[in-house]
Short mmCIF file of C-alpha atoms in Angstrom, two decimals:
data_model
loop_
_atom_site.label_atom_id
_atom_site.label_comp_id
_atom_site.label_asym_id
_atom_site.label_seq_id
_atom_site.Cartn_x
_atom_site.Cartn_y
_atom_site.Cartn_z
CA UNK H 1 -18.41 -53.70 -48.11
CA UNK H 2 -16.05 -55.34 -45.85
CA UNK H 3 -15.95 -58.99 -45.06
CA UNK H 4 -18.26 -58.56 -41.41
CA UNK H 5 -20.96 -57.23 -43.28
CA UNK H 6 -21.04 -59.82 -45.84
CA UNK H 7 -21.73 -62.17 -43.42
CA UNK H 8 -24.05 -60.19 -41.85
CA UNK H 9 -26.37 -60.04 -44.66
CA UNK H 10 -25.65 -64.15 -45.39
CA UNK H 11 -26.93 -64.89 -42.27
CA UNK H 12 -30.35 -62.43 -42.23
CA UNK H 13 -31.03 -63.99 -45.77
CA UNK H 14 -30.68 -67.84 -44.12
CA UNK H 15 -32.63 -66.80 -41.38
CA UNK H 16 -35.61 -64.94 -43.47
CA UNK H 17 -35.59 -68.29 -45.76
CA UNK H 18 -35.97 -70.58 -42.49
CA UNK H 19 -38.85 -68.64 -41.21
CA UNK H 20 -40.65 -68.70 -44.39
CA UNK H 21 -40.18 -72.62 -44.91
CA UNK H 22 -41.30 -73.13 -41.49
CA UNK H 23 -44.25 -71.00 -42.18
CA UNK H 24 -45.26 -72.14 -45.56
CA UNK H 25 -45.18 -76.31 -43.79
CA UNK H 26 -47.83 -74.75 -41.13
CA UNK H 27 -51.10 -75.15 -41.60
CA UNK H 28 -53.93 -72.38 -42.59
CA UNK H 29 -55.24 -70.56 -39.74
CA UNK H 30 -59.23 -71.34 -39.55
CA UNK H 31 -60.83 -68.08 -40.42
CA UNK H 32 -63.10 -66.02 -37.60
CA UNK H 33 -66.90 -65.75 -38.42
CA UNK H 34 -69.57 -63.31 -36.94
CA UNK H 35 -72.94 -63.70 -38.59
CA UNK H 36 -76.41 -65.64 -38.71
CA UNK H 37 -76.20 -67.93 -41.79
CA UNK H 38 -78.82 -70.08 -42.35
CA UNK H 39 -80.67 -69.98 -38.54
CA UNK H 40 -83.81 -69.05 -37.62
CA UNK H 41 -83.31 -69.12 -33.74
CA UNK H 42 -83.58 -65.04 -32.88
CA UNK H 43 -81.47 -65.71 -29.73
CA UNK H 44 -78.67 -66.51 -31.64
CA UNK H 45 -79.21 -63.32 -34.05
CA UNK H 46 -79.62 -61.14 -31.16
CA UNK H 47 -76.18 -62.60 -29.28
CA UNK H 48 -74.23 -61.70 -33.09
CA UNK H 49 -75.80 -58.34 -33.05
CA UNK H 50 -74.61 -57.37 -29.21
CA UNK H 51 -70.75 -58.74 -30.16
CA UNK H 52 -71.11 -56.43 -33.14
CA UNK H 53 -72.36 -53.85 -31.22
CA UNK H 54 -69.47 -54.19 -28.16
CA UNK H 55 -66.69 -54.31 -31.17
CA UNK H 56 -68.05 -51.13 -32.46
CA UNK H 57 -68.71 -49.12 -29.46
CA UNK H 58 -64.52 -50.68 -28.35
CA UNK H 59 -63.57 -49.04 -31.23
CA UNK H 60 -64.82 -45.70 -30.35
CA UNK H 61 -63.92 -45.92 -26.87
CA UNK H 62 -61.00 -43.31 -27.43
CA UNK H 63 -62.47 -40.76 -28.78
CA UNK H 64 -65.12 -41.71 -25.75
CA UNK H 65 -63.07 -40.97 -23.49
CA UNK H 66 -61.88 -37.84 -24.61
CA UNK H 67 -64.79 -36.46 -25.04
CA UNK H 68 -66.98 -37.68 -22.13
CA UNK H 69 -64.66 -37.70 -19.52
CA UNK H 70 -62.12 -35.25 -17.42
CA UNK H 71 -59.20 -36.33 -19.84
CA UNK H 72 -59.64 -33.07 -21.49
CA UNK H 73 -58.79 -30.59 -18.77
CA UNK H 74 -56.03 -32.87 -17.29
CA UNK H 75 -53.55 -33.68 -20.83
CA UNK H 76 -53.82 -29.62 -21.48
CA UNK H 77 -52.79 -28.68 -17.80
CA UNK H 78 -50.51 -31.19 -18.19
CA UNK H 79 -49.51 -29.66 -21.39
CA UNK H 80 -49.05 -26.26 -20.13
CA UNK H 81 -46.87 -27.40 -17.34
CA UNK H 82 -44.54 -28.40 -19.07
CA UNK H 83 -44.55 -25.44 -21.95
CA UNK H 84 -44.13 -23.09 -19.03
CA UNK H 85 -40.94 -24.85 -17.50
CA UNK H 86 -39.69 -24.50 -20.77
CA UNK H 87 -39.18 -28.13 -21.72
CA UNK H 88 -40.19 -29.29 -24.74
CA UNK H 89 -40.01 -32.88 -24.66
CA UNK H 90 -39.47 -33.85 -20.73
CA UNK H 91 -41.57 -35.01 -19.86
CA UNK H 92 -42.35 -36.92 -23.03
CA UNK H 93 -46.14 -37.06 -24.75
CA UNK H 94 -46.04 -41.06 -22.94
CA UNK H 95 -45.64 -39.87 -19.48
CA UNK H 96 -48.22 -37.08 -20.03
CA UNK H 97 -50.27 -39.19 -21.53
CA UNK H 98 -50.12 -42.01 -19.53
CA UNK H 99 -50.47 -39.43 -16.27
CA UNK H 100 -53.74 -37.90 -17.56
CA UNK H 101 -55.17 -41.75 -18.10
CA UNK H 102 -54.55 -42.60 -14.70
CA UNK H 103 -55.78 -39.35 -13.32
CA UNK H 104 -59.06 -39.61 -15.50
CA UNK H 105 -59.49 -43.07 -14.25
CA UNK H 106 -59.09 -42.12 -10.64
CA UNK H 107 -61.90 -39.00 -11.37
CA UNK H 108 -64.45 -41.01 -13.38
CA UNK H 109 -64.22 -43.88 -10.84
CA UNK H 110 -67.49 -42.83 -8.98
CA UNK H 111 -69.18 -42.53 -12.31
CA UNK H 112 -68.33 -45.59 -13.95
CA UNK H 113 -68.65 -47.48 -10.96
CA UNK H 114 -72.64 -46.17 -11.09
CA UNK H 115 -72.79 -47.23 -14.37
CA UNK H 116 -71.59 -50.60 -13.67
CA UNK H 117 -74.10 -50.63 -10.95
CA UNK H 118 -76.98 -49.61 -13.12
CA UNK H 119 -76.22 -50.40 -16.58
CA UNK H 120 -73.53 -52.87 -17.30
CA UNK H 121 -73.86 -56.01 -14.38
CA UNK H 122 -78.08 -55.91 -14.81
CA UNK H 123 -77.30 -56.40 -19.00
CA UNK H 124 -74.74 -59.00 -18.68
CA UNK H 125 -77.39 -60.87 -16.05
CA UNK H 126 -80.06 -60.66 -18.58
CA UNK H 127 -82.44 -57.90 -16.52
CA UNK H 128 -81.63 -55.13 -18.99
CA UNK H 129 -82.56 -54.90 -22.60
CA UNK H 130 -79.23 -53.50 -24.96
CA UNK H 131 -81.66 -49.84 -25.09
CA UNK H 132 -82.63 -50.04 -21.51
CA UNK H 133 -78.72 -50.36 -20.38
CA UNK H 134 -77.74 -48.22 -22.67
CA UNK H 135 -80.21 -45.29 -21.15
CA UNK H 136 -78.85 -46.48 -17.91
CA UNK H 137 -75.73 -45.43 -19.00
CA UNK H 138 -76.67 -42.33 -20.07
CA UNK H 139 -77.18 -40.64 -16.92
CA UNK H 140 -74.57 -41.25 -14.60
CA UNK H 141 -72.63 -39.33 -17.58
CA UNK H 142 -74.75 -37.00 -18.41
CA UNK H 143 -74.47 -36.01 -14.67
CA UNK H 144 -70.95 -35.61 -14.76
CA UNK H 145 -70.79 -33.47 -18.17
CA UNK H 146 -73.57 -31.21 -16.63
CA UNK H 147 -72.20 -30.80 -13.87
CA UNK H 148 -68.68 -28.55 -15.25
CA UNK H 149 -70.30 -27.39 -18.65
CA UNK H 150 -71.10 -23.92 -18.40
CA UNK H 151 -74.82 -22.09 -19.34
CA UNK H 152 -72.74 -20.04 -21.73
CA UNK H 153 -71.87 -23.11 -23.84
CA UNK H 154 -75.37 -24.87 -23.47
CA UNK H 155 -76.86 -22.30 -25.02
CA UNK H 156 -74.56 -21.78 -28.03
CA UNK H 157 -75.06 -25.29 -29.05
CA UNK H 158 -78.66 -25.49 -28.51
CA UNK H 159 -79.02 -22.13 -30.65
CA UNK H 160 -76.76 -23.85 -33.25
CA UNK H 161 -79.47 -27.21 -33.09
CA UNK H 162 -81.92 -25.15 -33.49
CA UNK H 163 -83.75 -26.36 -30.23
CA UNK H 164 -85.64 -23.64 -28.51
CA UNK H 165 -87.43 -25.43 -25.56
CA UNK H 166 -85.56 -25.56 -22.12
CA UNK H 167 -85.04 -28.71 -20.60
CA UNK H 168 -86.16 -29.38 -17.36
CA UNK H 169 -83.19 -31.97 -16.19
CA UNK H 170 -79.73 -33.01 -17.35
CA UNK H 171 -81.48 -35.92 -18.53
CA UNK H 172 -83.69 -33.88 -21.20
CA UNK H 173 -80.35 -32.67 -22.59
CA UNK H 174 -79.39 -34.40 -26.26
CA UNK H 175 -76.00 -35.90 -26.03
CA UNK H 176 -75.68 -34.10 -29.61
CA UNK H 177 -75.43 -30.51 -27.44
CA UNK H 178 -73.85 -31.58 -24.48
CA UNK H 179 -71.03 -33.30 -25.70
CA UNK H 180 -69.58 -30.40 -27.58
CA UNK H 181 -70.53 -28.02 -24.85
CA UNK H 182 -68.46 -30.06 -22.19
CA UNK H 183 -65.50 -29.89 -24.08
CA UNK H 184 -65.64 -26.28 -24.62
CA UNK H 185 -66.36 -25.71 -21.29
CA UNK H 186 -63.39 -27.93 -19.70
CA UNK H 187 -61.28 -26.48 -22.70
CA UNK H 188 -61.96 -22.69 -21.13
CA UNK H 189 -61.07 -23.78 -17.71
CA UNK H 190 -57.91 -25.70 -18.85
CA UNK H 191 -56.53 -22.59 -20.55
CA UNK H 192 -57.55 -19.99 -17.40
CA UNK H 193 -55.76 -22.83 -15.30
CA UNK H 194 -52.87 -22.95 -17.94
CA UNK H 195 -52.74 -19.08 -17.67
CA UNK H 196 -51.86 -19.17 -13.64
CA UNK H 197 -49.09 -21.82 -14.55
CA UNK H 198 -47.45 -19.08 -16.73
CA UNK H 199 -47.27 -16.00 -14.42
CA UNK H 200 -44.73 -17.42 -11.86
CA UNK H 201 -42.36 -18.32 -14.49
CA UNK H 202 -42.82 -15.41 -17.20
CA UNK H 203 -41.81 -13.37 -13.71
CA UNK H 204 -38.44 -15.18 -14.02
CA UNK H 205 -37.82 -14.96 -17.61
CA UNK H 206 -38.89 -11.29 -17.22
CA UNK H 207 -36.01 -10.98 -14.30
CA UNK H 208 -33.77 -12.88 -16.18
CA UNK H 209 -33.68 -10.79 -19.63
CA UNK H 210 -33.35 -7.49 -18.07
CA UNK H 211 -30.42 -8.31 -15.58
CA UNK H 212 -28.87 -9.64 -18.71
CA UNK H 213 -29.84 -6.34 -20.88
CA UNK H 214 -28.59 -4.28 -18.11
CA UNK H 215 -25.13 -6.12 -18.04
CA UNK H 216 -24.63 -5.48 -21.80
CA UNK H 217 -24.44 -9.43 -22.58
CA UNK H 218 -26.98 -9.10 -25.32
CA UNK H 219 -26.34 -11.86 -27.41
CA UNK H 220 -26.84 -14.55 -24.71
CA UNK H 221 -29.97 -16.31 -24.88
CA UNK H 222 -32.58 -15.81 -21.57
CA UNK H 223 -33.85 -18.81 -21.91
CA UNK H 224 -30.60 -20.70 -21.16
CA UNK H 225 -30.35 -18.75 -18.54
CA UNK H 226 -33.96 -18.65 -16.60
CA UNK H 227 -34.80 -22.75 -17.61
CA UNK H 228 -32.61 -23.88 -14.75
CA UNK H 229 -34.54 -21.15 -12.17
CA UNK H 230 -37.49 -22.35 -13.36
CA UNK H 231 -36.66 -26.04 -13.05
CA UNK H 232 -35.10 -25.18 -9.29
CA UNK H 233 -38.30 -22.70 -8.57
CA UNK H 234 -41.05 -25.94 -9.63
CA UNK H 235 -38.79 -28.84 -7.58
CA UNK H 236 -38.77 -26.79 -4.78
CA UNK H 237 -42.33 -25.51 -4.49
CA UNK H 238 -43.51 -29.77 -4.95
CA UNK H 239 -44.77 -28.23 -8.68
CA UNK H 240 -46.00 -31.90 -10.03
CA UNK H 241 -47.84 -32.26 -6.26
CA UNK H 242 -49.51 -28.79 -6.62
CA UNK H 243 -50.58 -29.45 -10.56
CA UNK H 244 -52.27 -33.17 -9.49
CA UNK H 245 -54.00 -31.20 -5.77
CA UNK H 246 -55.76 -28.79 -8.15
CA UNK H 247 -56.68 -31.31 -10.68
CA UNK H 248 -58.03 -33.08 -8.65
CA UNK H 249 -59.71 -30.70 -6.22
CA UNK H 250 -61.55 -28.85 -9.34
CA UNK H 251 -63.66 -32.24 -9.79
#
């Protein structure tokens, strides 16, 4: 250890024993309380239970929006797109990520807008119960799931409830069976969608390993060779323009 990194290490130790005397001379944060201790007004109770209620449902919002929205078909295209370029980590998971959220948000905005409409401004004013907005809420979604989940699906999941009766509406359908049923359904049409993505540029690795075979240079890899066509080939044809058109043309 040389004499830079000796003080190096004098100086993170005086700094990590300054923080901690500043911190120990602060006083105790006051402590956060939900609850109804020793009240008998049911307003009150009812106000705890809806803050409850809204911390639980924000905690599930993720896997909300995964399952109840277009986020599914979009990160998988997205996905695809870049497996069939051949990059593996440009764009990174962030950027694909954060594309498909923005893309979702821009699809569902007609939807969640009617929910606002219906459900969320008449609770927060008081004219909706917490049951009645929440069955307000139900069917601008419902609408949307119904609307690109496939028979095929419906009817493995209602076998699989064991429900035997046809419903009459979108409405009538549990969220139990039509949750799982929209995800297999925009699952199927991400993959078919994936599948076109993968001809064009299979065609040039195809090209690409038997001009190589035929000029005896074996031992070089294709893919080092066909990446950069297939780069060129998706710049040229606008490839990120084309991907987003038919995203958002199939809702």
């Amino acid at each position: 250890m040389n004499r830079r990194h000796f003080y190096i290490i004098i100086l993170a130790l005086s700094l990590v024993l300054f923080y901690c005397q500043i911190s120990l001379g602060q006083p105790v944060l006051p402590q956060i309380e939900i609850g109804w201790n020793n009240t008998d007004s049911p307003e009150q109770v009812a106000a705890s239970l809806r803050i409850l209620a809204l911390i639980t449902i924000l905690s599930l919002a993720p896997a909300i929006l995964i399952m109840t929205t277009s986020f599914i078909r979009i990160v998988v295209v997205l996905s695809f797109t870049r497996s069939a370029v051949g990059l593996q980590q440009s764009p990174p998971n962030q950027v694909i990520i954060g594309l498909a959220l923005f893309l979702t948000f821009y699809v569902m905005a007609p939807t969640w807008s009617e929910v606002q409409q219906k459900a969320l401004t008449p609770f927060m004013e008081g004219r909706l119960t917490f049951e009645e907005a929440l069955s307000e809420t139900e069917g601008p979604i419902k609408e949307f799931m119904a609307r690109y989940t496939r028979n095929e699906d419906l009817r493995l999941f209602f076998g699989a409830a064991g429900i035997t009766s046809r419903p009459a509406d979108f409405r009538e359908i549990p969220f139990r069976v039509l949750a799982p049923a929209f995800m297999v359904s925009e699952l199927k049409t991400a993959f078919m969608m994936g599948f076109i993505l993968y001809v064009p540029f299979l065609v040039i690795d195809m090209i690409v390993a038997s001009t190589l075979m035929s000029m005896g240079m074996l031992m070089l890899p294709p893919v080092m060779i066909s990446m950069p066509f297939k780069i060129l080939l998706f710049v040229l044809v606008d490839g990120w323009n084309l991907v987003v058109k038919s995203l958002l043309n199939g809702f």
